[in-house]
mmCIF file of C-alpha atoms in Angstrom:
data_model
loop_
_atom_site.group_PDB
_atom_site.id
_atom_site.type_symbol
_atom_site.label_atom_id
_atom_site.label_comp_id
_atom_site.label_asym_id
_atom_site.label_seq_id
_atom_site.Cartn_x
_atom_site.Cartn_y
_atom_site.Cartn_z
ATOM 1 C CA MET A 588 33.109 9.303 -75.100
ATOM 2 C CA HIS A 589 29.930 8.345 -73.211
ATOM 3 C CA PRO A 590 29.601 4.592 -72.655
ATOM 4 C CA CYS A 591 26.176 4.601 -74.307
ATOM 5 C CA ILE A 592 27.651 6.042 -77.503
ATOM 6 C CA SER A 593 30.790 3.913 -77.524
ATOM 7 C CA SER A 594 28.826 0.692 -77.183
ATOM 8 C CA ILE A 595 26.412 1.246 -80.089
ATOM 9 C CA ALA A 596 28.486 -0.829 -82.471
ATOM 10 C CA LYS A 597 28.588 -3.714 -80.005
ATOM 11 C CA TRP A 598 24.824 -3.765 -79.581
ATOM 12 C CA HIS A 599 24.165 -3.400 -83.300
ATOM 13 C CA SER A 600 26.269 -6.504 -83.803
ATOM 14 C CA ARG A 601 24.347 -8.358 -81.127
ATOM 15 C CA LEU A 602 20.968 -7.276 -82.468
ATOM 16 C CA ARG A 603 21.793 -8.704 -85.891
ATOM 17 C CA ASN A 604 21.617 -12.103 -84.260
ATOM 18 C CA PHE A 605 17.993 -11.572 -83.322
ATOM 19 C CA SER A 606 16.086 -13.070 -85.747
ATOM 20 C CA SER A 607 -1.518 8.692 -89.439
ATOM 21 C CA ALA A 608 -4.532 9.028 -90.804
ATOM 22 C CA ASN A 609 -6.191 12.312 -91.633
ATOM 23 C CA CYS A 610 -8.404 13.391 -88.789
ATOM 24 C CA LYS A 611 -11.164 15.953 -88.684
ATOM 25 C CA VAL A 612 -10.540 18.513 -85.982
ATOM 26 C CA THR A 613 -13.316 19.192 -83.536
ATOM 27 C CA SER A 614 -12.389 22.373 -81.734
ATOM 28 C CA LEU A 615 -14.294 24.643 -79.475
ATOM 29 C CA ILE A 616 -13.448 28.167 -78.437
ATOM 30 C CA LEU A 617 -15.136 29.363 -75.295
ATOM 31 C CA HIS A 618 -15.389 33.089 -74.717
ATOM 32 C CA GLU A 619 -16.413 35.112 -71.765
ATOM 33 C CA SER A 620 -19.537 37.130 -72.271
ATOM 34 C CA SER A 621 -19.083 40.816 -72.971
ATOM 35 C CA ASN A 622 -19.883 41.754 -69.379
ATOM 36 C CA GLY A 623 -17.348 39.264 -67.996
ATOM 37 C CA SER A 624 -19.926 36.977 -66.384
ATOM 38 C CA ASN A 625 -19.605 33.204 -66.306
ATOM 39 C CA LEU A 626 -21.142 30.998 -68.967
ATOM 40 C CA SER A 627 -24.695 29.988 -68.235
ATOM 41 C CA SER A 628 -25.290 26.465 -67.024
ATOM 42 C CA SER A 629 -27.387 25.484 -70.047
ATOM 43 C CA HIS A 630 -24.862 26.911 -72.476
ATOM 44 C CA MET A 631 -22.034 25.142 -70.678
ATOM 45 C CA ASP A 632 -23.924 21.834 -70.831
ATOM 46 C CA ARG A 633 -24.291 22.207 -74.610
ATOM 47 C CA THR A 634 -20.673 23.159 -75.132
ATOM 48 C CA MET A 635 -19.499 20.341 -72.887
ATOM 49 C CA SER A 636 -21.382 17.711 -74.867
ATOM 50 C CA ASN A 637 -19.769 18.979 -78.053
ATOM 51 C CA MET A 638 -16.336 19.105 -76.517
ATOM 52 C CA TYR A 639 -16.520 15.574 -75.181
ATOM 53 C CA ALA A 640 -17.037 14.156 -78.667
ATOM 54 C CA THR A 641 -14.127 12.213 -80.073
ATOM 55 C CA SER A 642 -12.394 14.314 -82.671
ATOM 56 C CA CYS A 643 -11.240 11.457 -84.897
ATOM 57 C CA GLU A 644 -13.543 8.958 -86.519
ATOM 58 C CA LYS A 645 -11.299 6.944 -88.818
ATOM 59 C CA SER A 646 -10.725 3.359 -87.841
ATOM 60 C CA PRO A 647 -7.288 2.174 -86.749
ATOM 61 C CA ALA A 648 -7.099 0.011 -89.861
ATOM 62 C CA ASP A 649 -6.726 3.201 -91.926
ATOM 63 C CA THR A 650 -3.627 4.338 -90.064
ATOM 64 C CA HIS A 651 0.084 3.594 -90.332
ATOM 65 C CA LYS A 652 -0.134 2.515 -93.962
ATOM 66 C CA ASP A 653 3.503 3.532 -94.340
ATOM 67 C CA ASN A 654 4.511 0.980 -91.704
ATOM 68 C CA PRO A 655 3.289 -2.499 -92.721
ATOM 69 C CA VAL A 656 2.010 -4.568 -89.818
ATOM 70 C CA SER A 657 2.007 -8.347 -89.857
ATOM 71 C CA ASP A 658 -1.145 -10.362 -89.258
ATOM 72 C CA MET A 659 0.269 -11.257 -85.834
ATOM 73 C CA LEU A 660 -0.624 -7.766 -84.602
ATOM 74 C CA PHE A 661 -4.197 -7.622 -85.960
ATOM 75 C CA ASP A 662 -7.055 -8.704 -83.736
ATOM 76 C CA SER A 663 -10.384 -10.133 -84.870
ATOM 77 C CA PHE A 664 -11.915 -6.637 -84.926
ATOM 78 C CA GLY A 665 -9.388 -5.250 -87.399
ATOM 79 C CA ARG A 666 -7.387 -3.272 -84.858
ATOM 80 C CA GLN A 667 -3.657 -3.190 -85.562
ATOM 81 C CA HIS A 668 -1.336 -3.020 -82.589
ATOM 82 C CA THR A 669 1.760 -0.903 -83.134
ATOM 83 C CA TYR A 670 2.448 0.134 -79.536
ATOM 84 C CA LEU A 671 4.120 -2.160 -76.992
ATOM 85 C CA ARG A 672 4.438 -1.327 -73.304
ATOM 86 C CA ILE A 673 7.245 -3.222 -71.562
ATOM 87 C CA SER A 674 7.382 -3.404 -67.770
ATOM 88 C CA LEU A 675 11.022 -3.593 -66.686
ATOM 89 C CA SER A 676 10.450 -4.206 -62.992
ATOM 90 C CA GLU A 677 7.822 -4.964 -60.383
ATOM 91 C CA ARG A 678 9.819 -2.999 -57.836
ATOM 92 C CA CYS A 679 9.214 0.648 -57.048
ATOM 93 C CA ASN A 680 10.676 3.273 -54.728
ATOM 94 C CA LEU A 681 7.179 4.618 -53.947
ATOM 95 C CA ARG A 682 4.080 2.924 -52.538
ATOM 96 C CA CYS A 683 1.280 4.866 -54.216
ATOM 97 C CA GLN A 684 -2.116 3.927 -52.832
ATOM 98 C CA TYR A 685 -3.849 3.519 -56.211
ATOM 99 C CA CYS A 686 -1.042 1.291 -57.502
ATOM 100 C CA MET A 687 0.066 -0.916 -54.612
ATOM 101 C CA PRO A 688 -2.025 -2.501 -51.836
ATOM 102 C CA ALA A 689 -1.232 -1.251 -48.330
ATOM 103 C CA GLU A 690 0.127 -4.659 -47.348
ATOM 104 C CA GLY A 691 2.489 -4.632 -50.328
ATOM 105 C CA VAL A 692 2.716 -7.253 -53.061
ATOM 106 C CA GLU A 693 4.573 -10.494 -53.530
ATOM 107 C CA LEU A 694 7.338 -9.834 -56.033
ATOM 108 C CA THR A 695 8.372 -12.279 -58.718
ATOM 109 C CA PRO A 696 11.795 -13.796 -57.937
ATOM 110 C CA THR A 697 14.527 -12.175 -60.014
ATOM 111 C CA PRO A 698 15.416 -15.334 -62.006
ATOM 112 C CA GLN A 699 11.815 -15.443 -63.253
ATOM 113 C CA LEU A 700 11.968 -11.894 -64.619
ATOM 114 C CA LEU A 701 13.006 -11.248 -68.201
ATOM 115 C CA SER A 702 16.702 -10.594 -68.709
ATOM 116 C CA PRO A 703 17.871 -7.689 -70.880
ATOM 117 C CA ASN A 704 18.611 -10.067 -73.771
ATOM 118 C CA GLU A 705 15.164 -11.648 -73.470
ATOM 119 C CA ILE A 706 13.512 -8.231 -73.403
ATOM 120 C CA VAL A 707 15.369 -7.161 -76.527
ATOM 121 C CA ARG A 708 14.726 -10.395 -78.383
ATOM 122 C CA LEU A 709 10.980 -10.188 -77.750
ATOM 123 C CA ALA A 710 10.929 -6.466 -78.504
ATOM 124 C CA ASN A 711 12.739 -7.068 -81.772
ATOM 125 C CA LEU A 712 10.155 -9.694 -82.683
ATOM 126 C CA PHE A 713 7.358 -7.163 -82.128
ATOM 127 C CA VAL A 714 9.146 -4.331 -83.936
ATOM 128 C CA SER A 715 10.019 -6.488 -86.937
ATOM 129 C CA SER A 716 6.305 -7.332 -87.127
ATOM 130 C CA GLY A 717 5.172 -3.698 -87.170
ATOM 131 C CA VAL A 718 5.380 -2.210 -83.669
ATOM 132 C CA SER A 719 6.737 1.333 -84.023
ATOM 133 C CA LYS A 720 6.507 2.576 -80.441
ATOM 134 C CA ILE A 721 7.743 1.053 -77.185
ATOM 135 C CA ARG A 722 7.101 2.481 -73.718
ATOM 136 C CA LEU A 723 9.109 1.327 -70.711
ATOM 137 C CA THR A 724 7.152 1.074 -67.471
ATOM 138 C CA GLY A 725 7.285 -0.601 -64.057
ATOM 139 C CA GLY A 726 7.144 -0.664 -61.061
ATOM 140 C CA GLU A 727 9.711 2.033 -61.546
ATOM 141 C CA PRO A 728 11.897 1.441 -64.630
ATOM 142 C CA THR A 729 14.735 3.738 -63.531
ATOM 143 C CA ILE A 730 15.606 1.582 -60.532
ATOM 144 C CA ARG A 731 17.036 -1.047 -62.890
ATOM 145 C CA LYS A 732 20.815 -0.753 -62.986
ATOM 146 C CA ASP A 733 20.828 -1.771 -66.659
ATOM 147 C CA ILE A 734 18.230 0.817 -67.771
ATOM 148 C CA GLU A 735 20.717 2.669 -69.997
ATOM 149 C CA GLU A 736 21.826 -0.521 -71.708
ATOM 150 C CA ILE A 737 18.221 -1.574 -72.315
ATOM 151 C CA CYS A 738 17.344 1.842 -73.763
ATOM 152 C CA LEU A 739 20.326 1.708 -76.077
ATOM 153 C CA GLN A 740 19.491 -1.742 -77.374
ATOM 154 C CA LEU A 741 15.819 -0.956 -77.894
ATOM 155 C CA SER A 742 16.403 2.409 -79.566
ATOM 156 C CA SER A 743 18.732 0.638 -82.007
ATOM 157 C CA LEU A 744 16.011 -1.719 -83.272
ATOM 158 C CA SER A 745 15.361 -1.202 -86.959
ATOM 159 C CA GLY A 746 11.818 0.068 -87.447
ATOM 160 C CA LEU A 747 11.300 1.503 -83.980
ATOM 161 C CA LYS A 748 10.304 5.154 -84.232
ATOM 162 C CA THR A 749 9.656 6.044 -80.594
ATOM 163 C CA LEU A 750 11.126 4.898 -77.291
ATOM 164 C CA ALA A 751 9.173 6.337 -74.368
ATOM 165 C CA MET A 752 9.185 5.837 -70.614
ATOM 166 C CA THR A 753 6.759 6.375 -67.739
ATOM 167 C CA THR A 754 8.507 7.113 -64.444
ATOM 168 C CA ASN A 755 7.744 8.498 -61.006
ATOM 169 C CA GLY A 756 10.715 10.844 -61.401
ATOM 170 C CA ILE A 757 12.304 10.115 -58.018
ATOM 171 C CA THR A 758 15.723 9.146 -59.434
ATOM 172 C CA LEU A 759 15.266 10.585 -62.904
ATOM 173 C CA ALA A 760 17.031 13.965 -62.844
ATOM 174 C CA ASN A 761 20.556 12.579 -62.613
ATOM 175 C CA LYS A 762 19.958 9.703 -65.029
ATOM 176 C CA LEU A 763 18.062 11.542 -67.742
ATOM 177 C CA PRO A 764 20.998 13.041 -69.711
ATOM 178 C CA ARG A 765 22.455 9.576 -70.266
ATOM 179 C CA LEU A 766 19.050 8.055 -70.995
ATOM 180 C CA LYS A 767 18.458 10.658 -73.677
ATOM 181 C CA GLU A 768 21.836 9.842 -75.246
ATOM 182 C CA CYS A 769 20.807 6.195 -75.219
ATOM 183 C CA GLY A 770 17.706 6.924 -77.283
ATOM 184 C CA LEU A 771 14.891 7.783 -74.859
ATOM 185 C CA SER A 772 12.720 10.108 -76.940
ATOM 186 C CA LEU A 773 9.493 10.624 -74.957
ATOM 187 C CA LEU A 774 8.852 10.989 -71.239
ATOM 188 C CA ASN A 775 5.855 10.729 -68.916
ATOM 189 C CA ILE A 776 6.373 11.675 -65.262
ATOM 190 C CA SER A 777 3.748 10.720 -62.694
ATOM 191 C CA LEU A 778 2.745 13.413 -60.205
ATOM 192 C CA ASP A 779 -0.604 13.423 -58.436
ATOM 193 C CA THR A 780 -0.271 16.492 -56.246
ATOM 194 C CA LEU A 781 1.602 19.764 -56.048
ATOM 195 C CA VAL A 782 1.455 19.692 -52.237
ATOM 196 C CA PRO A 783 4.449 17.909 -50.623
ATOM 197 C CA ALA A 784 2.428 16.703 -47.616
ATOM 198 C CA LYS A 785 -0.206 15.171 -49.895
ATOM 199 C CA PHE A 786 2.536 13.552 -51.962
ATOM 200 C CA GLU A 787 3.922 11.828 -48.892
ATOM 201 C CA PHE A 788 0.444 10.691 -47.854
ATOM 202 C CA MET A 789 -0.418 9.240 -51.273
ATOM 203 C CA SER A 790 2.955 7.688 -52.105
ATOM 204 C CA ARG A 791 3.813 6.691 -48.516
ATOM 205 C CA ARG A 792 7.267 8.151 -49.212
ATOM 206 C CA LYS A 793 9.010 11.543 -49.429
ATOM 207 C CA GLY A 794 10.326 12.917 -52.721
ATOM 208 C CA HIS A 795 8.020 15.603 -54.092
ATOM 209 C CA ASP A 796 10.922 18.006 -54.623
ATOM 210 C CA ARG A 797 12.832 15.385 -56.615
ATOM 211 C CA VAL A 798 9.892 14.862 -58.961
ATOM 212 C CA MET A 799 9.603 18.592 -59.595
ATOM 213 C CA LYS A 800 13.359 18.713 -60.232
ATOM 214 C CA ALA A 801 12.996 15.875 -62.736
ATOM 215 C CA ILE A 802 10.294 17.760 -64.631
ATOM 216 C CA ASP A 803 12.513 20.836 -64.885
ATOM 217 C CA ALA A 804 15.490 18.693 -65.934
ATOM 218 C CA ALA A 805 13.449 17.120 -68.713
ATOM 219 C CA ILE A 806 12.419 20.552 -69.988
ATOM 220 C CA GLU A 807 16.028 21.755 -69.940
ATOM 221 C CA LEU A 808 17.084 18.709 -71.957
ATOM 222 C CA GLY A 809 14.575 19.583 -74.660
ATOM 223 C CA TYR A 810 11.771 17.093 -74.073
ATOM 224 C CA ASN A 811 8.731 18.765 -75.558
ATOM 225 C CA PRO A 812 6.240 18.189 -74.264
ATOM 226 C CA VAL A 813 7.097 16.754 -70.895
ATOM 227 C CA LYS A 814 4.001 14.726 -70.087
ATOM 228 C CA VAL A 815 2.852 14.787 -66.464
ATOM 229 C CA ASN A 816 0.386 12.061 -65.461
ATOM 230 C CA CYS A 817 -2.048 12.962 -62.688
ATOM 231 C CA VAL A 818 -4.556 10.411 -61.369
ATOM 232 C CA VAL A 819 -7.481 12.480 -60.084
ATOM 233 C CA MET A 820 -9.239 11.227 -56.938
ATOM 234 C CA ARG A 821 -12.156 12.894 -55.240
ATOM 235 C CA GLY A 822 -11.308 14.324 -51.865
ATOM 236 C CA PHE A 823 -7.584 14.075 -52.468
ATOM 237 C CA ASN A 824 -6.436 16.190 -55.413
ATOM 238 C CA ASP A 825 -9.551 17.242 -57.325
ATOM 239 C CA ASP A 826 -9.082 20.694 -55.783
ATOM 240 C CA GLU A 827 -5.710 21.011 -57.560
ATOM 241 C CA ILE A 828 -6.883 20.662 -61.161
ATOM 242 C CA TYR A 829 -6.619 24.389 -61.820
ATOM 243 C CA ASP A 830 -3.135 24.516 -60.271
ATOM 244 C CA PHE A 831 -1.942 21.691 -62.503
ATOM 245 C CA VAL A 832 -3.310 23.449 -65.572
ATOM 246 C CA GLU A 833 -1.407 26.569 -64.560
ATOM 247 C CA LEU A 834 1.854 24.610 -64.960
ATOM 248 C CA THR A 835 1.225 24.667 -68.703
ATOM 249 C CA ARG A 836 1.155 28.458 -68.924
ATOM 250 C CA GLU A 837 4.910 29.029 -69.150
ATOM 251 C CA LYS A 838 6.347 25.530 -69.628
ATOM 252 C CA PRO A 839 6.062 22.899 -72.421
ATOM 253 C CA ILE A 840 4.168 20.528 -70.157
ATOM 254 C CA ASN A 841 1.266 18.301 -71.174
ATOM 255 C CA ILE A 842 -0.842 17.724 -68.053
ATOM 256 C CA ARG A 843 -2.697 14.426 -68.404
ATOM 257 C CA PHE A 844 -5.612 14.036 -65.980
ATOM 258 C CA ILE A 845 -6.407 10.336 -65.576
ATOM 259 C CA GLU A 846 -9.655 8.910 -64.256
ATOM 260 C CA PHE A 847 -9.154 6.706 -61.184
ATOM 261 C CA MET A 848 -9.181 3.048 -62.316
ATOM 262 C CA PRO A 849 -9.846 -0.162 -60.362
ATOM 263 C CA PHE A 850 -7.036 -2.675 -59.828
ATOM 264 C CA ASP A 851 -6.509 -5.367 -57.236
ATOM 265 C CA GLY A 852 -5.762 -3.886 -53.836
ATOM 266 C CA ASN A 853 -6.291 -0.197 -54.548
ATOM 267 C CA VAL A 854 -9.693 0.016 -52.790
ATOM 268 C CA TRP A 855 -11.408 1.495 -55.836
ATOM 269 C CA LYS A 856 -14.775 3.107 -55.205
ATOM 270 C CA VAL A 857 -16.892 4.916 -57.727
ATOM 271 C CA LYS A 858 -17.216 7.805 -55.252
ATOM 272 C CA LYS A 859 -13.484 8.408 -55.650
ATOM 273 C CA LEU A 860 -13.850 8.719 -59.411
ATOM 274 C CA VAL A 861 -13.882 12.253 -60.792
ATOM 275 C CA PRO A 862 -15.295 11.824 -64.315
ATOM 276 C CA TYR A 863 -13.868 13.602 -67.321
ATOM 277 C CA SER A 864 -16.990 15.748 -67.671
ATOM 278 C CA GLU A 865 -16.549 17.080 -64.147
ATOM 279 C CA MET A 866 -12.838 17.742 -64.611
ATOM 280 C CA MET A 867 -13.569 19.646 -67.797
ATOM 281 C CA ASP A 868 -16.246 21.688 -66.044
ATOM 282 C CA ILE A 869 -13.707 22.685 -63.394
ATOM 283 C CA VAL A 870 -11.217 23.840 -66.009
ATOM 284 C CA VAL A 871 -13.765 25.796 -68.023
ATOM 285 C CA LYS A 872 -15.484 27.424 -65.054
ATOM 286 C CA GLN A 873 -12.250 28.506 -63.421
ATOM 287 C CA PHE A 874 -10.626 29.802 -66.572
ATOM 288 C CA THR A 875 -13.668 31.721 -67.745
ATOM 289 C CA GLN A 876 -13.246 33.804 -64.575
ATOM 290 C CA VAL A 877 -9.766 34.835 -65.666
ATOM 291 C CA LYS A 878 -9.785 37.951 -67.815
ATOM 292 C CA GLN A 879 -6.888 36.922 -70.037
ATOM 293 C CA PHE A 880 -8.581 33.615 -70.912
ATOM 294 C CA THR A 881 -9.779 33.686 -74.515
ATOM 295 C CA GLY A 882 -10.289 30.076 -75.522
ATOM 296 C CA LEU A 883 -9.957 26.328 -75.097
ATOM 297 C CA GLU A 884 -9.339 24.420 -78.309
ATOM 298 C CA ARG A 885 -9.652 20.714 -79.015
ATOM 299 C CA ILE A 886 -6.465 19.387 -80.615
ATOM 300 C CA LYS A 887 -6.516 16.963 -83.529
ATOM 301 C CA ASP A 888 -5.965 13.458 -82.179
ATOM 302 C CA ASP A 889 -4.725 10.285 -83.799
ATOM 303 C CA PRO A 890 -7.476 7.605 -83.894
ATOM 304 C CA THR A 891 -5.386 5.478 -81.513
ATOM 305 C CA GLU A 892 -4.941 8.288 -78.973
ATOM 306 C CA THR A 893 -6.067 7.477 -75.426
ATOM 307 C CA ALA A 894 -6.286 11.113 -74.353
ATOM 308 C CA LYS A 895 -8.599 13.936 -75.287
ATOM 309 C CA ASN A 896 -6.231 16.836 -75.843
ATOM 310 C CA PHE A 897 -6.786 20.582 -75.512
ATOM 311 C CA ARG A 898 -4.836 23.773 -75.954
ATOM 312 C CA ILE A 899 -5.502 26.875 -73.870
ATOM 313 C CA ASP A 900 -4.875 30.175 -75.587
ATOM 314 C CA GLY A 901 -1.746 31.818 -74.272
ATOM 315 C CA HIS A 902 -0.375 28.644 -72.672
ATOM 316 C CA ARG A 903 2.836 27.066 -73.861
ATOM 317 C CA GLY A 904 1.751 23.576 -72.827
ATOM 318 C CA THR A 905 -1.419 21.527 -73.250
ATOM 319 C CA VAL A 906 -4.057 19.733 -71.180
ATOM 320 C CA SER A 907 -5.340 16.188 -71.714
ATOM 321 C CA PHE A 908 -7.923 13.863 -70.179
ATOM 322 C CA ILE A 909 -7.663 10.066 -70.149
ATOM 323 C CA THR A 910 -11.204 8.763 -69.810
ATOM 324 C CA SER A 911 -10.723 5.016 -69.362
ATOM 325 C CA MET A 912 -13.768 4.651 -67.124
ATOM 326 C CA THR A 913 -16.479 7.020 -68.360
ATOM 327 C CA GLU A 914 -15.699 7.177 -72.074
ATOM 328 C CA HIS A 915 -13.461 4.284 -73.064
ATOM 329 C CA PHE A 916 -11.327 4.310 -76.209
ATOM 330 C CA CYS A 917 -11.241 0.562 -76.847
ATOM 331 C CA ALA A 918 -12.289 0.886 -80.506
ATOM 332 C CA GLY A 919 -8.984 2.557 -81.333
ATOM 333 C CA CYS A 920 -6.769 0.564 -78.979
ATOM 334 C CA ASN A 921 -3.375 -0.297 -80.484
ATOM 335 C CA ARG A 922 -1.600 -1.252 -77.244
ATOM 336 C CA LEU A 923 -0.093 -4.503 -76.051
ATOM 337 C CA ARG A 924 1.767 -5.223 -72.805
ATOM 338 C CA LEU A 925 4.797 -7.316 -71.949
ATOM 339 C CA LEU A 926 5.045 -7.718 -68.190
ATOM 340 C CA ALA A 927 8.286 -7.939 -66.233
ATOM 341 C CA ASP A 928 7.779 -11.676 -65.642
ATOM 342 C CA GLY A 929 7.394 -12.300 -69.364
ATOM 343 C CA ASN A 930 3.615 -12.598 -69.433
ATOM 344 C CA PHE A 931 1.864 -11.056 -72.421
ATOM 345 C CA LYS A 932 -1.326 -9.067 -71.849
ATOM 346 C CA VAL A 933 -3.532 -7.690 -74.620
ATOM 347 C CA CYS A 934 -5.806 -5.529 -72.429
ATOM 348 C CA LEU A 935 -4.947 -3.532 -69.327
ATOM 349 C CA PHE A 936 -8.258 -4.451 -67.693
ATOM 350 C CA GLY A 937 -8.503 -8.031 -68.918
ATOM 351 C CA PRO A 938 -7.308 -10.823 -66.623
ATOM 352 C CA SER A 939 -6.052 -13.010 -69.475
ATOM 353 C CA GLU A 940 -2.277 -13.430 -69.781
ATOM 354 C CA VAL A 941 -0.013 -15.803 -71.676
ATOM 355 C CA SER A 942 3.648 -16.488 -70.917
ATOM 356 C CA LEU A 943 6.262 -15.656 -73.532
ATOM 357 C CA ARG A 944 9.108 -16.275 -71.095
ATOM 358 C CA ASP A 945 8.439 -20.002 -70.716
ATOM 359 C CA PRO A 946 8.425 -20.909 -74.425
ATOM 360 C CA LEU A 947 11.346 -18.534 -75.000
ATOM 361 C CA ARG A 948 13.409 -20.335 -72.370
ATOM 362 C CA SER A 949 12.264 -23.708 -73.710
ATOM 363 C CA GLY A 950 13.865 -22.945 -77.047
ATOM 364 C CA ALA A 951 10.927 -21.653 -79.087
ATOM 365 C CA ASP A 952 11.984 -19.989 -82.314
ATOM 366 C CA ASP A 953 10.605 -16.659 -83.553
ATOM 367 C CA ASN A 954 7.856 -18.273 -85.630
ATOM 368 C CA GLU A 955 6.597 -20.233 -82.639
ATOM 369 C CA LEU A 956 6.602 -17.100 -80.502
ATOM 370 C CA ARG A 957 4.738 -15.210 -83.226
ATOM 371 C CA GLU A 958 2.049 -17.906 -83.223
ATOM 372 C CA ILE A 959 1.577 -17.537 -79.456
ATOM 373 C CA ILE A 960 1.420 -13.741 -79.704
ATOM 374 C CA GLY A 961 -0.903 -13.768 -82.699
ATOM 375 C CA ALA A 962 -3.313 -16.188 -81.020
ATOM 376 C CA ALA A 963 -3.462 -13.987 -77.914
ATOM 377 C CA VAL A 964 -4.053 -10.843 -79.968
ATOM 378 C CA LYS A 965 -6.878 -12.577 -81.868
ATOM 379 C CA ARG A 966 -8.568 -13.342 -78.534
ATOM 380 C CA LYS A 967 -8.649 -9.671 -77.553
ATOM 381 C CA LYS A 968 -12.190 -8.518 -76.826
ATOM 382 C CA ALA A 969 -13.917 -5.597 -78.494
ATOM 383 C CA SER A 970 -13.849 -3.534 -75.296
ATOM 384 C CA HIS A 971 -13.288 -3.829 -71.591
ATOM 385 C CA ALA A 972 -16.149 -4.826 -69.316
ATOM 386 C CA GLY A 973 -16.970 -1.389 -67.891
ATOM 387 C CA MET A 974 -15.823 0.096 -64.615
ATOM 388 C CA PHE A 975 -18.242 -1.728 -62.314
ATOM 389 C CA ASP A 976 -17.507 -5.151 -63.784
ATOM 390 C CA ILE A 977 -13.770 -4.367 -63.889
ATOM 391 C CA ALA A 978 -13.880 -3.626 -60.186
ATOM 392 C CA LYS A 979 -15.220 -7.152 -59.558
ATOM 393 C CA THR A 980 -12.931 -8.958 -62.020
ATOM 394 C CA PRO A 981 -9.714 -10.536 -60.678
ATOM 395 C CA ASN A 982 -6.694 -8.775 -62.104
ATOM 396 C CA ARG A 983 -3.201 -8.035 -60.895
ATOM 397 C CA PRO A 984 -2.176 -4.885 -58.998
ATOM 398 C CA MET A 985 -0.978 -2.118 -61.276
ATOM 399 C CA ILE A 986 2.571 -2.488 -59.995
ATOM 400 C CA HIS A 987 2.632 -6.027 -61.436
ATOM 401 C CA ILE A 988 1.054 -5.029 -64.743
ATOM 402 C CA GLY A 989 3.112 -1.918 -65.422
ATOM 403 C CA GLY A 990 1.872 1.683 -65.514
#
């Protein structure tokens, strides 16, 4: 019997000690003209403006009525937070340029990082208060030797519906069967280029073939969709957008194009940013030249969704755009972050953090921890400051925050 399965009873015993709204679809089908020519510029501009519109207009407060959320997870704007991202490590086996400064980062000493029991206790506190989804991030979460044990404990929490993970895929292929047995239900794999030489340049490491193997392994294990995160940067991989979309033709892959975001040390410049509107133009223009292309349809999104999702006729997978910079989704934000060092962060782009590790280790009970969390959530701002102000605001490198 697999160790993950045989130890379920043990972890259940330990855990006992720890104290979708309807959405109007906005879809657009683009057709080639009868003579096969491209869409006119003016027509494309009109269709683009329609397509960019958010497809869901209900407020987050109308969602998840079947999963009561405590006041601790409501901010002062009525947003309820049911999604917790937990960074398991500040360490990574890649050195991606948009994530880690060239000179590296100072890592938190291991004793100051959350232990597995501390992670589970805090996670249980969030889940018992209404969090229904947890995503494990890093650094690189799979480099932790106790990743299977952590997945098993978290997936066993009563009330948790989804356990997801974002990974660079380097060591994933061999570990994934056991992780799935231990309750990992959703998977995002980061991949910014389909060209091995570019991969090595961007990540400062080899391993492109291992990432591709991990994607195929996830498909074989039944993950559907396998989400592939691609940070688009002008002059680096913006010429590969069409090639990434082609991956969705035969495979259940959701390609997620992400606008380049500023963090400490990643030398963010607005000239590197390829906005959502431009990415969409590339997809539409290139596919309207393909005879078998018959349409691009906007998919119904949950009001808390960060991505704008599309289906291409004849493709098994889907295409999404995460528009953090040019068209933020703060009004529907339901995400909170627990960093590897135990700091709690209510906004990815906000510098404010509060420690949960210190009061936890000082003997704080669950009610005291809830008060700290609730106060931080109530201080969450209506939206982030905008990309130019974010670029000037002190924040941690992404590898410290968690992807």
